[in-house]
PDB file of C-alpha atoms in Angstrom:
ATOM      1  CA  MET A 122      21.961 -13.371  -8.718  1.00 89.00           C
ATOM      2  CA  LYS A 123      20.008 -12.260  -5.662  1.00 97.00           C
ATOM      3  CA  VAL A 124      17.689  -9.258  -5.824  1.00 98.00           C
ATOM      4  CA  GLY A 125      16.870  -7.256  -2.705  1.00 98.00           C
ATOM      5  CA  ILE A 126      16.090  -3.889  -1.203  1.00 98.00           C
ATOM      6  CA  LEU A 127      18.832  -1.276  -1.487  1.00 98.00           C
ATOM      7  CA  GLY A 128      16.877   1.551   0.138  1.00 98.00           C
ATOM      8  CA  THR A 129      13.440   2.630   1.359  1.00 98.00           C
ATOM      9  CA  GLY A 130      11.600   5.902   1.746  1.00 98.00           C
ATOM     10  CA  SER A 131       8.140   7.257   2.505  1.00 98.00           C
ATOM     11  CA  TYR A 132       6.207  10.496   2.536  1.00 98.00           C
ATOM     12  CA  VAL A 133       2.834  11.575   3.884  1.00 98.00           C
ATOM     13  CA  PRO A 134       1.145  14.979   3.522  1.00 98.00           C
ATOM     14  CA  GLU A 135       1.356  17.469   6.375  1.00 97.00           C
ATOM     15  CA  LYS A 136      -2.399  17.905   6.852  1.00 98.00           C
ATOM     16  CA  ILE A 137      -3.831  15.665   9.577  1.00 98.00           C
ATOM     17  CA  LEU A 138      -7.525  14.765   9.693  1.00 98.00           C
ATOM     18  CA  THR A 139      -8.514  13.296  13.059  1.00 98.00           C
ATOM     19  CA  ASN A 140     -11.559  11.266  14.008  1.00 97.00           C
ATOM     20  CA  ASP A 141     -12.859  14.293  15.883  1.00 97.00           C
ATOM     21  CA  ASP A 142     -12.529  16.338  12.699  1.00 97.00           C
ATOM     22  CA  LEU A 143     -14.586  13.718  10.852  1.00 97.00           C
ATOM     23  CA  SER A 144     -17.299  13.841  13.528  1.00 96.00           C
ATOM     24  CA  LYS A 145     -18.013  17.389  12.316  1.00 96.00           C
ATOM     25  CA  ILE A 146     -18.541  16.145   8.767  1.00 94.00           C
ATOM     26  CA  VAL A 147     -20.498  12.897   9.183  1.00 95.00           C
ATOM     27  CA  ASP A 148     -22.398  11.137  11.958  1.00 94.00           C
ATOM     28  CA  THR A 149     -19.516   9.421  13.759  1.00 94.00           C
ATOM     29  CA  ASN A 150     -17.144   9.832  16.695  1.00 96.00           C
ATOM     30  CA  ASP A 151     -13.624   8.934  17.751  1.00 96.00           C
ATOM     31  CA  GLU A 152     -14.622   5.920  19.859  1.00 96.00           C
ATOM     32  CA  TRP A 153     -16.808   4.426  17.116  1.00 94.00           C
ATOM     33  CA  ILE A 154     -14.031   4.655  14.496  1.00 97.00           C
ATOM     34  CA  THR A 155     -11.233   3.526  16.823  1.00 97.00           C
ATOM     35  CA  VAL A 156     -13.048   0.459  18.118  1.00 96.00           C
ATOM     36  CA  ARG A 157     -14.121  -0.739  14.660  1.00 94.00           C
ATOM     37  CA  THR A 158     -10.985   0.087  12.672  1.00 97.00           C
ATOM     38  CA  GLY A 159      -8.066   1.084  14.904  1.00 97.00           C
ATOM     39  CA  ILE A 160      -7.709   4.344  12.972  1.00 98.00           C
ATOM     40  CA  LYS A 161      -7.204   7.593  14.906  1.00 98.00           C
ATOM     41  CA  GLU A 162      -6.147   9.981  12.128  1.00 98.00           C
ATOM     42  CA  ARG A 163      -5.117  10.116   8.488  1.00 98.00           C
ATOM     43  CA  ARG A 164      -3.106  12.437   6.201  1.00 98.00           C
ATOM     44  CA  ILE A 165      -4.748  14.458   3.422  1.00 98.00           C
ATOM     45  CA  VAL A 166      -3.139  16.095   0.380  1.00 98.00           C
ATOM     46  CA  ASP A 167      -3.473  19.843   0.013  1.00 96.00           C
ATOM     47  CA  GLU A 168      -5.116  21.409  -3.029  1.00 94.00           C
ATOM     48  CA  ASN A 169      -1.817  21.614  -4.915  1.00 94.00           C
ATOM     49  CA  GLU A 170      -0.669  18.018  -4.284  1.00 96.00           C
ATOM     50  CA  GLY A 171      -1.310  14.975  -6.428  1.00 97.00           C
ATOM     51  CA  THR A 172      -0.258  11.350  -6.307  1.00 98.00           C
ATOM     52  CA  SER A 173       2.880  12.040  -8.366  1.00 98.00           C
ATOM     53  CA  ASP A 174       4.044  14.597  -5.788  1.00 98.00           C
ATOM     54  CA  LEU A 175       3.749  12.067  -2.961  1.00 98.00           C
ATOM     55  CA  ALA A 176       5.459   9.395  -5.055  1.00 98.00           C
ATOM     56  CA  PHE A 177       8.294  11.740  -6.007  1.00 98.00           C
ATOM     57  CA  ARG A 178       9.064  12.676  -2.408  1.00 98.00           C
ATOM     58  CA  ALA A 179       9.060   9.030  -1.288  1.00 99.00           C
ATOM     59  CA  ALA A 180      11.282   8.151  -4.259  1.00 98.00           C
ATOM     60  CA  GLN A 181      13.818  10.831  -3.365  1.00 98.00           C
ATOM     61  CA  LYS A 182      14.125   9.423   0.144  1.00 98.00           C
ATOM     62  CA  ALA A 183      14.482   5.836  -1.092  1.00 98.00           C
ATOM     63  CA  ILE A 184      17.236   6.801  -3.552  1.00 98.00           C
ATOM     64  CA  GLU A 185      19.051   8.737  -0.832  1.00 98.00           C
ATOM     65  CA  ASP A 186      18.733   5.773   1.539  1.00 98.00           C
ATOM     66  CA  ALA A 187      20.100   3.428  -1.140  1.00 98.00           C
ATOM     67  CA  LYS A 188      23.165   5.691  -1.489  1.00 98.00           C
ATOM     68  CA  ILE A 189      23.094   5.530  -5.271  1.00 98.00           C
ATOM     69  CA  ASP A 190      23.091   8.113  -8.026  1.00 98.00           C
ATOM     70  CA  LYS A 191      19.517   8.675  -9.194  1.00 98.00           C
ATOM     71  CA  ASN A 192      20.670   8.113 -12.773  1.00 98.00           C
ATOM     72  CA  GLU A 193      21.342   4.465 -11.930  1.00 98.00           C
ATOM     73  CA  ILE A 194      17.569   3.894 -11.864  1.00 98.00           C
ATOM     74  CA  ASP A 195      16.548   2.001 -15.032  1.00 97.00           C
ATOM     75  CA  LEU A 196      12.831   1.625 -14.405  1.00 98.00           C
ATOM     76  CA  VAL A 197      10.140   3.360 -12.350  1.00 98.00           C
ATOM     77  CA  ILE A 198       6.990   1.439 -11.406  1.00 99.00           C
ATOM     78  CA  VAL A 199       4.192   3.254  -9.589  1.00 99.00           C
ATOM     79  CA  ALA A 200       1.424   1.167  -8.062  1.00 98.00           C
ATOM     80  CA  THR A 201      -1.659   3.348  -7.697  1.00 98.00           C
ATOM     81  CA  MET A 202      -5.426   3.460  -8.121  1.00 98.00           C
ATOM     82  CA  THR A 203      -5.455   7.266  -7.943  1.00 98.00           C
ATOM     83  CA  PRO A 204      -3.211   8.424 -10.810  1.00 98.00           C
ATOM     84  CA  ASP A 205      -2.792  12.117 -11.544  1.00 98.00           C
ATOM     85  CA  TYR A 206      -4.354  11.569 -14.980  1.00 97.00           C
ATOM     86  CA  GLY A 207      -5.834   8.830 -17.136  1.00 95.00           C
ATOM     87  CA  THR A 208      -2.750   9.404 -19.235  1.00 97.00           C
ATOM     88  CA  PRO A 209       0.191  10.000 -18.980  1.00 98.00           C
ATOM     89  CA  SER A 210       1.177   7.526 -16.301  1.00 98.00           C
ATOM     90  CA  THR A 211       2.020   8.780 -12.831  1.00 98.00           C
ATOM     91  CA  ALA A 212       5.328   6.912 -13.168  1.00 98.00           C
ATOM     92  CA  ALA A 213       6.253   9.026 -16.188  1.00 98.00           C
ATOM     93  CA  LEU A 214       5.576  12.171 -14.158  1.00 98.00           C
ATOM     94  CA  VAL A 215       7.786  10.865 -11.344  1.00 98.00           C
ATOM     95  CA  GLN A 216      10.533  10.013 -13.836  1.00 98.00           C
ATOM     96  CA  ASP A 217      10.407  13.601 -15.080  1.00 98.00           C
ATOM     97  CA  LYS A 218      10.379  15.086 -11.569  1.00 98.00           C
ATOM     98  CA  LEU A 219      13.447  13.005 -10.724  1.00 98.00           C
ATOM     99  CA  GLY A 220      15.167  14.174 -13.906  1.00 98.00           C
ATOM    100  CA  ILE A 221      16.332  10.715 -14.949  1.00 98.00           C
ATOM    101  CA  ASN A 222      16.338   8.658 -18.145  1.00 98.00           C
ATOM    102  CA  ALA A 223      14.338   5.548 -17.312  1.00 98.00           C
ATOM    103  CA  ALA A 224      11.413   3.438 -18.430  1.00 98.00           C
ATOM    104  CA  ALA A 225       8.243   4.084 -16.448  1.00 98.00           C
ATOM    105  CA  PHE A 226       4.757   2.642 -16.084  1.00 98.00           C
ATOM    106  CA  ASP A 227       1.854   2.444 -13.641  1.00 98.00           C
ATOM    107  CA  LEU A 228       0.481  -0.771 -12.190  1.00 98.00           C
ATOM    108  CA  GLY A 229      -3.098  -1.069 -10.999  1.00 97.00           C
ATOM    109  CA  ALA A 230      -3.892  -3.643  -8.327  1.00 98.00           C
ATOM    110  CA  ALA A 231      -5.441  -1.333  -5.703  1.00 98.00           C
ATOM    111  CA  CYS A 232      -4.349  -2.160  -2.156  1.00 98.00           C
ATOM    112  CA  THR A 233      -2.284  -5.128  -3.379  1.00 98.00           C
ATOM    113  CA  GLY A 234      -0.486  -2.839  -5.826  1.00 98.00           C
ATOM    114  CA  PHE A 235       2.860  -2.632  -4.067  1.00 98.00           C
ATOM    115  CA  VAL A 236       3.134  -6.416  -3.702  1.00 98.00           C
ATOM    116  CA  TYR A 237       2.441  -6.794  -7.432  1.00 98.00           C
ATOM    117  CA  ALA A 238       4.870  -3.983  -8.333  1.00 98.00           C
ATOM    118  CA  TYR A 239       7.632  -5.360  -6.106  1.00 98.00           C
ATOM    119  CA  THR A 240       7.308  -8.752  -7.791  1.00 98.00           C
ATOM    120  CA  ALA A 241       7.412  -7.126 -11.234  1.00 98.00           C
ATOM    121  CA  GLY A 242      10.464  -5.043 -10.336  1.00 98.00           C
ATOM    122  CA  HIS A 243      12.278  -8.090  -8.991  1.00 98.00           C
ATOM    123  CA  SER A 244      11.462 -10.023 -12.151  1.00 98.00           C
ATOM    124  CA  PHE A 245      12.850  -7.324 -14.459  1.00 98.00           C
ATOM    125  CA  ILE A 246      16.161  -7.398 -12.598  1.00 98.00           C
ATOM    126  CA  LYS A 247      16.265 -11.183 -12.310  1.00 98.00           C
ATOM    127  CA  ALA A 248      15.709 -11.437 -16.073  1.00 98.00           C
ATOM    128  CA  GLY A 249      18.692  -9.169 -16.701  1.00 98.00           C
ATOM    129  CA  ILE A 250      16.596  -6.463 -18.372  1.00 98.00           C
ATOM    130  CA  TYR A 251      17.292  -3.764 -15.763  1.00 98.00           C
ATOM    131  CA  LYS A 252      19.777  -3.400 -12.919  1.00 98.00           C
ATOM    132  CA  LYS A 253      18.005  -1.032 -10.531  1.00 98.00           C
ATOM    133  CA  VAL A 254      14.259  -0.549 -10.270  1.00 98.00           C
ATOM    134  CA  LEU A 255      12.375   2.074  -8.265  1.00 99.00           C
ATOM    135  CA  VAL A 256       9.092   0.626  -6.978  1.00 99.00           C
ATOM    136  CA  ILE A 257       6.566   3.049  -5.499  1.00 99.00           C
ATOM    137  CA  GLY A 258       3.142   2.646  -3.930  1.00 98.00           C
ATOM    138  CA  ALA A 259       1.338   5.997  -3.844  1.00 98.00           C
ATOM    139  CA  GLU A 260      -2.222   7.186  -3.360  1.00 98.00           C
ATOM    140  CA  ALA A 261      -4.264  10.337  -2.933  1.00 98.00           C
ATOM    141  CA  MET A 262      -7.339   8.440  -1.780  1.00 98.00           C
ATOM    142  CA  SER A 263      -8.995  11.603  -0.469  1.00 98.00           C
ATOM    143  CA  ARG A 264      -9.558  12.604  -4.112  1.00 97.00           C
ATOM    144  CA  VAL A 265     -11.870   9.645  -4.774  1.00 97.00           C
ATOM    145  CA  ILE A 266     -13.739   9.597  -1.467  1.00 97.00           C
ATOM    146  CA  ASP A 267     -17.342  10.726  -0.927  1.00 97.00           C
ATOM    147  CA  TRP A 268     -16.998  12.746   2.260  1.00 96.00           C
ATOM    148  CA  THR A 269     -20.695  12.245   3.055  1.00 95.00           C
ATOM    149  CA  ASP A 270     -20.327   8.433   3.064  1.00 95.00           C
ATOM    150  CA  ARG A 271     -19.463   7.352   6.600  1.00 92.00           C
ATOM    151  CA  GLY A 272     -18.661   3.848   5.432  1.00 92.00           C
ATOM    152  CA  THR A 273     -15.645   4.955   3.399  1.00 96.00           C
ATOM    153  CA  CYS A 274     -14.545   8.457   4.390  1.00 97.00           C
ATOM    154  CA  ILE A 275     -13.384   7.339   7.841  1.00 97.00           C
ATOM    155  CA  LEU A 276     -11.076   4.672   6.419  1.00 97.00           C
ATOM    156  CA  PHE A 277      -8.773   6.197   3.846  1.00 98.00           C
ATOM    157  CA  GLY A 278      -5.773   8.496   3.810  1.00 98.00           C
ATOM    158  CA  ASP A 279      -3.023   9.701   1.483  1.00 98.00           C
ATOM    159  CA  GLY A 280       0.661   8.797   1.304  1.00 98.00           C
ATOM    160  CA  ALA A 281       3.454   7.055  -0.559  1.00 99.00           C
ATOM    161  CA  GLY A 282       6.287   4.620   0.056  1.00 98.00           C
ATOM    162  CA  ALA A 283       9.135   3.506  -2.172  1.00 99.00           C
ATOM    163  CA  VAL A 284      11.936   0.968  -2.438  1.00 98.00           C
ATOM    164  CA  VAL A 285      14.974   0.724  -4.686  1.00 98.00           C
ATOM    165  CA  LEU A 286      15.588  -2.845  -5.837  1.00 98.00           C
ATOM    166  CA  GLY A 287      18.903  -4.138  -7.112  1.00 98.00           C
ATOM    167  CA  GLU A 288      21.439  -6.928  -6.924  1.00 98.00           C
ATOM    168  CA  VAL A 289      22.515  -7.888  -3.394  1.00 98.00           C
ATOM    169  CA  GLU A 290      25.067 -10.281  -1.948  1.00 96.00           C
ATOM    170  CA  ASN A 291      22.860 -11.704   0.771  1.00 95.00           C
ATOM    171  CA  GLY A 292      19.163 -12.087   1.466  1.00 96.00           C
ATOM    172  CA  GLY A 293      16.610 -10.473  -0.806  1.00 97.00           C
ATOM    173  CA  TYR A 294      13.573 -11.964  -2.492  1.00 98.00           C
ATOM    174  CA  MET A 295      12.472 -15.389  -1.270  1.00 98.00           C
ATOM    175  CA  ALA A 296       8.939 -15.917  -2.596  1.00 98.00           C
ATOM    176  CA  SER A 297       5.884 -14.236  -4.074  1.00 98.00           C
ATOM    177  CA  HIS A 298       2.210 -15.127  -4.473  1.00 98.00           C
ATOM    178  CA  LEU A 299      -0.202 -13.031  -6.557  1.00 98.00           C
ATOM    179  CA  VAL A 300      -3.897 -13.697  -7.170  1.00 98.00           C
ATOM    180  CA  ALA A 301      -6.833 -11.907  -8.794  1.00 98.00           C
ATOM    181  CA  ASP A 302     -10.546 -12.692  -8.536  1.00 97.00           C
ATOM    182  CA  GLY A 303     -12.433 -10.371 -10.855  1.00 97.00           C
ATOM    183  CA  SER A 304     -15.756 -11.949  -9.900  1.00 97.00           C
ATOM    184  CA  GLY A 305     -15.673  -9.697  -6.849  1.00 97.00           C
ATOM    185  CA  ALA A 306     -14.995  -6.496  -8.778  1.00 97.00           C
ATOM    186  CA  SER A 307     -18.276  -4.880  -7.782  1.00 96.00           C
ATOM    187  CA  GLU A 308     -17.442  -5.101  -4.080  1.00 97.00           C
ATOM    188  CA  LEU A 309     -14.870  -2.297  -4.329  1.00 96.00           C
ATOM    189  CA  LEU A 310     -14.769   0.049  -7.300  1.00 96.00           C
ATOM    190  CA  VAL A 311     -15.118   3.579  -8.642  1.00 96.00           C
ATOM    191  CA  PRO A 312     -18.060   3.086 -11.050  1.00 96.00           C
ATOM    192  CA  ALA A 313     -17.620   6.080 -13.356  1.00 96.00           C
ATOM    193  CA  GLY A 314     -14.643   7.658 -15.056  1.00 95.00           C
ATOM    194  CA  GLY A 315     -13.528   4.842 -17.337  1.00 95.00           C
ATOM    195  CA  THR A 316     -14.677   3.712 -20.763  1.00 95.00           C
ATOM    196  CA  LYS A 317     -17.469   1.514 -19.403  1.00 96.00           C
ATOM    197  CA  GLU A 318     -19.174   4.421 -17.656  1.00 96.00           C
ATOM    198  CA  PRO A 319     -17.695   7.760 -18.773  1.00 96.00           C
ATOM    199  CA  VAL A 320     -18.059  10.797 -16.578  1.00 96.00           C
ATOM    200  CA  SER A 321     -21.322  12.668 -17.093  1.00 96.00           C
ATOM    201  CA  LYS A 322     -23.425  15.113 -15.107  1.00 97.00           C
ATOM    202  CA  GLU A 323     -25.673  12.229 -14.089  1.00 96.00           C
ATOM    203  CA  LYS A 324     -22.702  10.179 -12.850  1.00 97.00           C
ATOM    204  CA  ILE A 325     -21.388  13.141 -10.876  1.00 96.00           C
ATOM    205  CA  ASP A 326     -24.814  13.830  -9.344  1.00 96.00           C
ATOM    206  CA  ASN A 327     -25.071  10.150  -8.358  1.00 95.00           C
ATOM    207  CA  LYS A 328     -21.563  10.330  -6.860  1.00 96.00           C
ATOM    208  CA  ASP A 329     -20.453   7.471  -9.096  1.00 96.00           C
ATOM    209  CA  ILE A 330     -17.066   9.137  -9.508  1.00 97.00           C
ATOM    210  CA  TYR A 331     -16.268   8.156  -5.919  1.00 97.00           C
ATOM    211  CA  LEU A 332     -15.144   4.887  -4.373  1.00 97.00           C
ATOM    212  CA  LYS A 333     -17.910   2.419  -3.508  1.00 97.00           C
ATOM    213  CA  MET A 334     -17.154  -0.402  -1.103  1.00 96.00           C
ATOM    214  CA  ASN A 335     -19.066  -3.283   0.437  1.00 96.00           C
ATOM    215  CA  GLY A 336     -17.188  -3.162   3.718  1.00 93.00           C
ATOM    216  CA  ARG A 337     -18.643  -6.361   5.161  1.00 93.00           C
ATOM    217  CA  GLU A 338     -17.751  -8.433   2.077  1.00 96.00           C
ATOM    218  CA  ILE A 339     -14.242  -6.972   1.844  1.00 96.00           C
ATOM    219  CA  PHE A 340     -13.652  -7.803   5.508  1.00 95.00           C
ATOM    220  CA  LYS A 341     -14.742 -11.419   4.974  1.00 96.00           C
ATOM    221  CA  PHE A 342     -12.625 -11.614   1.823  1.00 97.00           C
ATOM    222  CA  ALA A 343      -9.519 -10.352   3.634  1.00 97.00           C
ATOM    223  CA  VAL A 344      -9.858 -12.746   6.552  1.00 96.00           C
ATOM    224  CA  ARG A 345     -10.338 -15.650   4.113  1.00 96.00           C
ATOM    225  CA  VAL A 346      -7.499 -14.980   1.665  1.00 97.00           C
ATOM    226  CA  PHE A 347      -4.862 -13.572   4.025  1.00 97.00           C
ATOM    227  CA  PRO A 348      -3.915 -16.986   5.503  1.00 97.00           C
ATOM    228  CA  GLU A 349      -3.955 -18.593   2.048  1.00 97.00           C
ATOM    229  CA  THR A 350      -1.417 -16.230   0.509  1.00 98.00           C
ATOM    230  CA  VAL A 351       0.861 -16.152   3.570  1.00 98.00           C
ATOM    231  CA  GLU A 352       0.902 -19.948   3.757  1.00 98.00           C
ATOM    232  CA  ASP A 353       1.781 -20.080   0.058  1.00 98.00           C
ATOM    233  CA  VAL A 354       4.953 -17.961   0.334  1.00 98.00           C
ATOM    234  CA  LEU A 355       6.000 -19.706   3.540  1.00 98.00           C
ATOM    235  CA  GLY A 356       5.541 -23.047   1.822  1.00 98.00           C
ATOM    236  CA  GLN A 357       7.608 -21.956  -1.183  1.00 98.00           C
ATOM    237  CA  ALA A 358      10.468 -21.040   1.148  1.00 98.00           C
ATOM    238  CA  GLY A 359      10.064 -24.089   3.375  1.00 98.00           C
ATOM    239  CA  ILE A 360       9.636 -22.076   6.555  1.00 98.00           C
ATOM    240  CA  THR A 361       6.862 -21.456   9.102  1.00 98.00           C
ATOM    241  CA  ALA A 362       5.292 -18.348  10.588  1.00 98.00           C
ATOM    242  CA  ASP A 363       7.609 -18.759  13.574  1.00 98.00           C
ATOM    243  CA  ASP A 364      10.583 -18.115  11.253  1.00 98.00           C
ATOM    244  CA  VAL A 365       9.201 -14.740  10.135  1.00 98.00           C
ATOM    245  CA  ASP A 366      10.592 -11.786  12.072  1.00 98.00           C
ATOM    246  CA  LEU A 367       7.892  -9.302  11.069  1.00 98.00           C
ATOM    247  CA  PHE A 368       4.585  -9.368   9.223  1.00 98.00           C
ATOM    248  CA  ILE A 369       3.706  -6.201   7.313  1.00 98.00           C
ATOM    249  CA  PRO A 370      -0.001  -6.453   6.494  1.00 98.00           C
ATOM    250  CA  HIS A 371      -1.977  -4.007   4.397  1.00 98.00           C
ATOM    251  CA  GLN A 372      -3.127  -1.380   6.886  1.00 98.00           C
ATOM    252  CA  ALA A 373      -6.899  -1.652   6.458  1.00 97.00           C
ATOM    253  CA  ASN A 374      -8.421  -2.651   9.783  1.00 97.00           C
ATOM    254  CA  ILE A 375      -6.943  -3.658  13.133  1.00 97.00           C
ATOM    255  CA  ARG A 376      -9.552  -6.399  13.517  1.00 96.00           C
ATOM    256  CA  ILE A 377      -8.278  -8.105  10.367  1.00 97.00           C
ATOM    257  CA  ILE A 378      -4.709  -7.965  11.643  1.00 97.00           C
ATOM    258  CA  GLU A 379      -5.721  -9.319  15.053  1.00 97.00           C
ATOM    259  CA  SER A 380      -7.617 -12.163  13.379  1.00 96.00           C
ATOM    260  CA  ILE A 381      -4.581 -13.145  11.297  1.00 96.00           C
ATOM    261  CA  ALA A 382      -2.214 -13.004  14.285  1.00 97.00           C
ATOM    262  CA  LYS A 383      -4.523 -15.383  16.113  1.00 97.00           C
ATOM    263  CA  ARG A 384      -4.828 -17.635  13.059  1.00 95.00           C
ATOM    264  CA  PHE A 385      -1.042 -18.067  12.846  1.00 97.00           C
ATOM    265  CA  LYS A 386      -0.617 -18.218  16.629  1.00 97.00           C
ATOM    266  CA  GLN A 387       1.758 -15.260  16.540  1.00 97.00           C
ATOM    267  CA  PRO A 388       1.971 -12.355  18.998  1.00 97.00           C
ATOM    268  CA  LEU A 389       0.385  -9.165  17.733  1.00 97.00           C
ATOM    269  CA  ASP A 390       3.677  -7.310  18.149  1.00 96.00           C
ATOM    270  CA  LYS A 391       5.065  -9.350  15.223  1.00 98.00           C
ATOM    271  CA  PHE A 392       2.607  -7.477  13.007  1.00 98.00           C
ATOM    272  CA  PHE A 393       3.657  -3.939  12.147  1.00 98.00           C
ATOM    273  CA  VAL A 394       0.767  -1.512  12.614  1.00 98.00           C
ATOM    274  CA  ASN A 395       0.637   2.186  11.744  1.00 98.00           C
ATOM    275  CA  LEU A 396      -2.948   2.485  10.520  1.00 97.00           C
ATOM    276  CA  ASN A 397      -3.754   4.463  13.651  1.00 98.00           C
ATOM    277  CA  LYS A 398      -1.692   7.318  12.142  1.00 98.00           C
ATOM    278  CA  TYR A 399      -2.470   7.032   8.445  1.00 98.00           C
ATOM    279  CA  GLY A 400      -5.604   4.967   7.881  1.00 98.00           C
ATOM    280  CA  ASN A 401      -5.826   2.920   4.706  1.00 98.00           C
ATOM    281  CA  THR A 402      -3.466   4.390   2.088  1.00 98.00           C
ATOM    282  CA  SER A 403      -4.144   1.584  -0.400  1.00 98.00           C
ATOM    283  CA  ALA A 404      -0.993   0.888  -2.474  1.00 98.00           C
ATOM    284  CA  GLY A 405       0.962   3.250  -0.213  1.00 98.00           C
ATOM    285  CA  SER A 406       0.136   1.204   2.873  1.00 98.00           C
ATOM    286  CA  ILE A 407       2.773  -1.543   2.785  1.00 98.00           C
ATOM    287  CA  PRO A 408       5.786   0.497   1.587  1.00 98.00           C
ATOM    288  CA  ILE A 409       5.123   3.230   4.162  1.00 98.00           C
ATOM    289  CA  ALA A 410       4.955   0.567   6.881  1.00 98.00           C
ATOM    290  CA  LEU A 411       8.078  -1.155   5.535  1.00 98.00           C
ATOM    291  CA  ASP A 412      10.076   2.078   5.588  1.00 98.00           C
ATOM    292  CA  GLU A 413       8.947   2.887   9.128  1.00 98.00           C
ATOM    293  CA  ALA A 414       9.688  -0.646  10.355  1.00 98.00           C
ATOM    294  CA  ILE A 415      13.260  -0.419   9.053  1.00 98.00           C
ATOM    295  CA  LYS A 416      13.795   3.121  10.336  1.00 98.00           C
ATOM    296  CA  GLU A 417      12.464   2.128  13.777  1.00 98.00           C
ATOM    297  CA  GLY A 418      14.849  -0.841  13.962  1.00 97.00           C
ATOM    298  CA  LYS A 419      12.110  -3.464  13.839  1.00 98.00           C
ATOM    299  CA  LEU A 420      13.743  -4.974  10.757  1.00 98.00           C
ATOM    300  CA  LYS A 421      17.486  -5.399  10.438  1.00 96.00           C
ATOM    301  CA  LYS A 422      19.905  -7.230   8.163  1.00 96.00           C
ATOM    302  CA  GLY A 423      19.064 -10.930   7.987  1.00 97.00           C
ATOM    303  CA  ASP A 424      15.486 -10.511   9.206  1.00 98.00           C
ATOM    304  CA  LYS A 425      12.664 -11.983   7.155  1.00 98.00           C
ATOM    305  CA  PHE A 426       9.357 -10.205   6.572  1.00 98.00           C
ATOM    306  CA  VAL A 427       6.113 -11.101   4.855  1.00 98.00           C
ATOM    307  CA  ALA A 428       4.129  -8.258   3.275  1.00 98.00           C
ATOM    308  CA  THR A 429       0.521  -9.056   2.410  1.00 98.00           C
ATOM    309  CA  GLY A 430      -1.990  -6.993   0.461  1.00 98.00           C
ATOM    310  CA  PHE A 431      -5.660  -7.396  -0.412  1.00 98.00           C
ATOM    311  CA  GLY A 432      -8.148  -5.105  -2.115  1.00 96.00           C
ATOM    312  CA  GLY A 433      -9.928  -4.030  -5.274  1.00 97.00           C
ATOM    313  CA  GLY A 434      -9.879  -6.324  -8.257  1.00 97.00           C
ATOM    314  CA  LEU A 435     -10.378  -8.268  -6.174  1.00 98.00           C
ATOM    315  CA  THR A 436      -6.674  -8.893  -5.700  1.00 98.00           C
ATOM    316  CA  TYR A 437      -4.464 -10.307  -3.011  1.00 98.00           C
ATOM    317  CA  GLY A 438      -0.926 -11.553  -2.551  1.00 98.00           C
ATOM    318  CA  SER A 439       2.245 -11.700  -0.482  1.00 98.00           C
ATOM    319  CA  ILE A 440       5.996 -11.337  -0.792  1.00 98.00           C
ATOM    320  CA  LEU A 441       8.587 -12.948   1.479  1.00 98.00           C
ATOM    321  CA  VAL A 442      11.846 -11.005   1.666  1.00 98.00           C
ATOM    322  CA  GLU A 443      15.052 -11.122   3.718  1.00 98.00           C
ATOM    323  CA  ILE A 444      16.568  -7.752   4.593  1.00 98.00           C
ATOM    324  CA  SER A 445      19.913  -7.328   2.852  1.00 94.00           C
ATOM    325  CA  LYS A 446      21.315  -4.201   4.515  1.00 83.00           C
TER     326      LYS A 446
END
């Protein structure tokens, strides 16, 4: 049995926050942000939107694209680091919004979340436990950002992407590679809000409820592990970078993407880039890019793509997939 993508969908909030808008909040400007990151604008949830709302809208589009009845979905997996609540899971909220009877759980692997969730969804189907799995990467990063911290507030945005996985006749999953290195946990984390450091007035005053990131170390980490994980999935499949039709990297920084293109001696146009429009949407990054790549005709039936994520955990990994439809 082969397992592949039956449909894709994505959703981003209507509100646009440009670099010029940010220059009115912190000491920065459009040129500074663009040159260092490649980001021009990002989407921001409104006061009534949460991660589950973004995930639900992306899920609706993916189910419609798959041309299946929503009740065929057996399992909902939501990859996110910005859940609506500590409990219940965001996936359970999406299941309810969809009005379906299905198992549901969240998966936390930060910016690598979708790659992890895709692999999990594939495995459930391959094992014969479920037939159709809805895999979503969704984030409302603006909710965990300190808008006075120039090092992080310029980078992140909100959005969600989704895929429906199921049995296919041709193509589908080819390889996966997942890694975690918890020794680097302190380089990217939200210090307070969990059981280790519960929320308190002191934690709020210290802004420990917001994302903290060592940007320089994360950049070095990404450039180091990106080639490793891509080479692993290519090796599993017995192919080379030249055989890949499109690379879909986590949309974090254009300099990282340019470095990887050079490393694999591939033209930059083989790397799908939309971070200029959305910034870093963490677990939403890859599925949004995947949906846009397919809708724009940059991926068609028989094409192979590698999606690579890296982020908090620290985590990283890749999937190699052949388009089935």
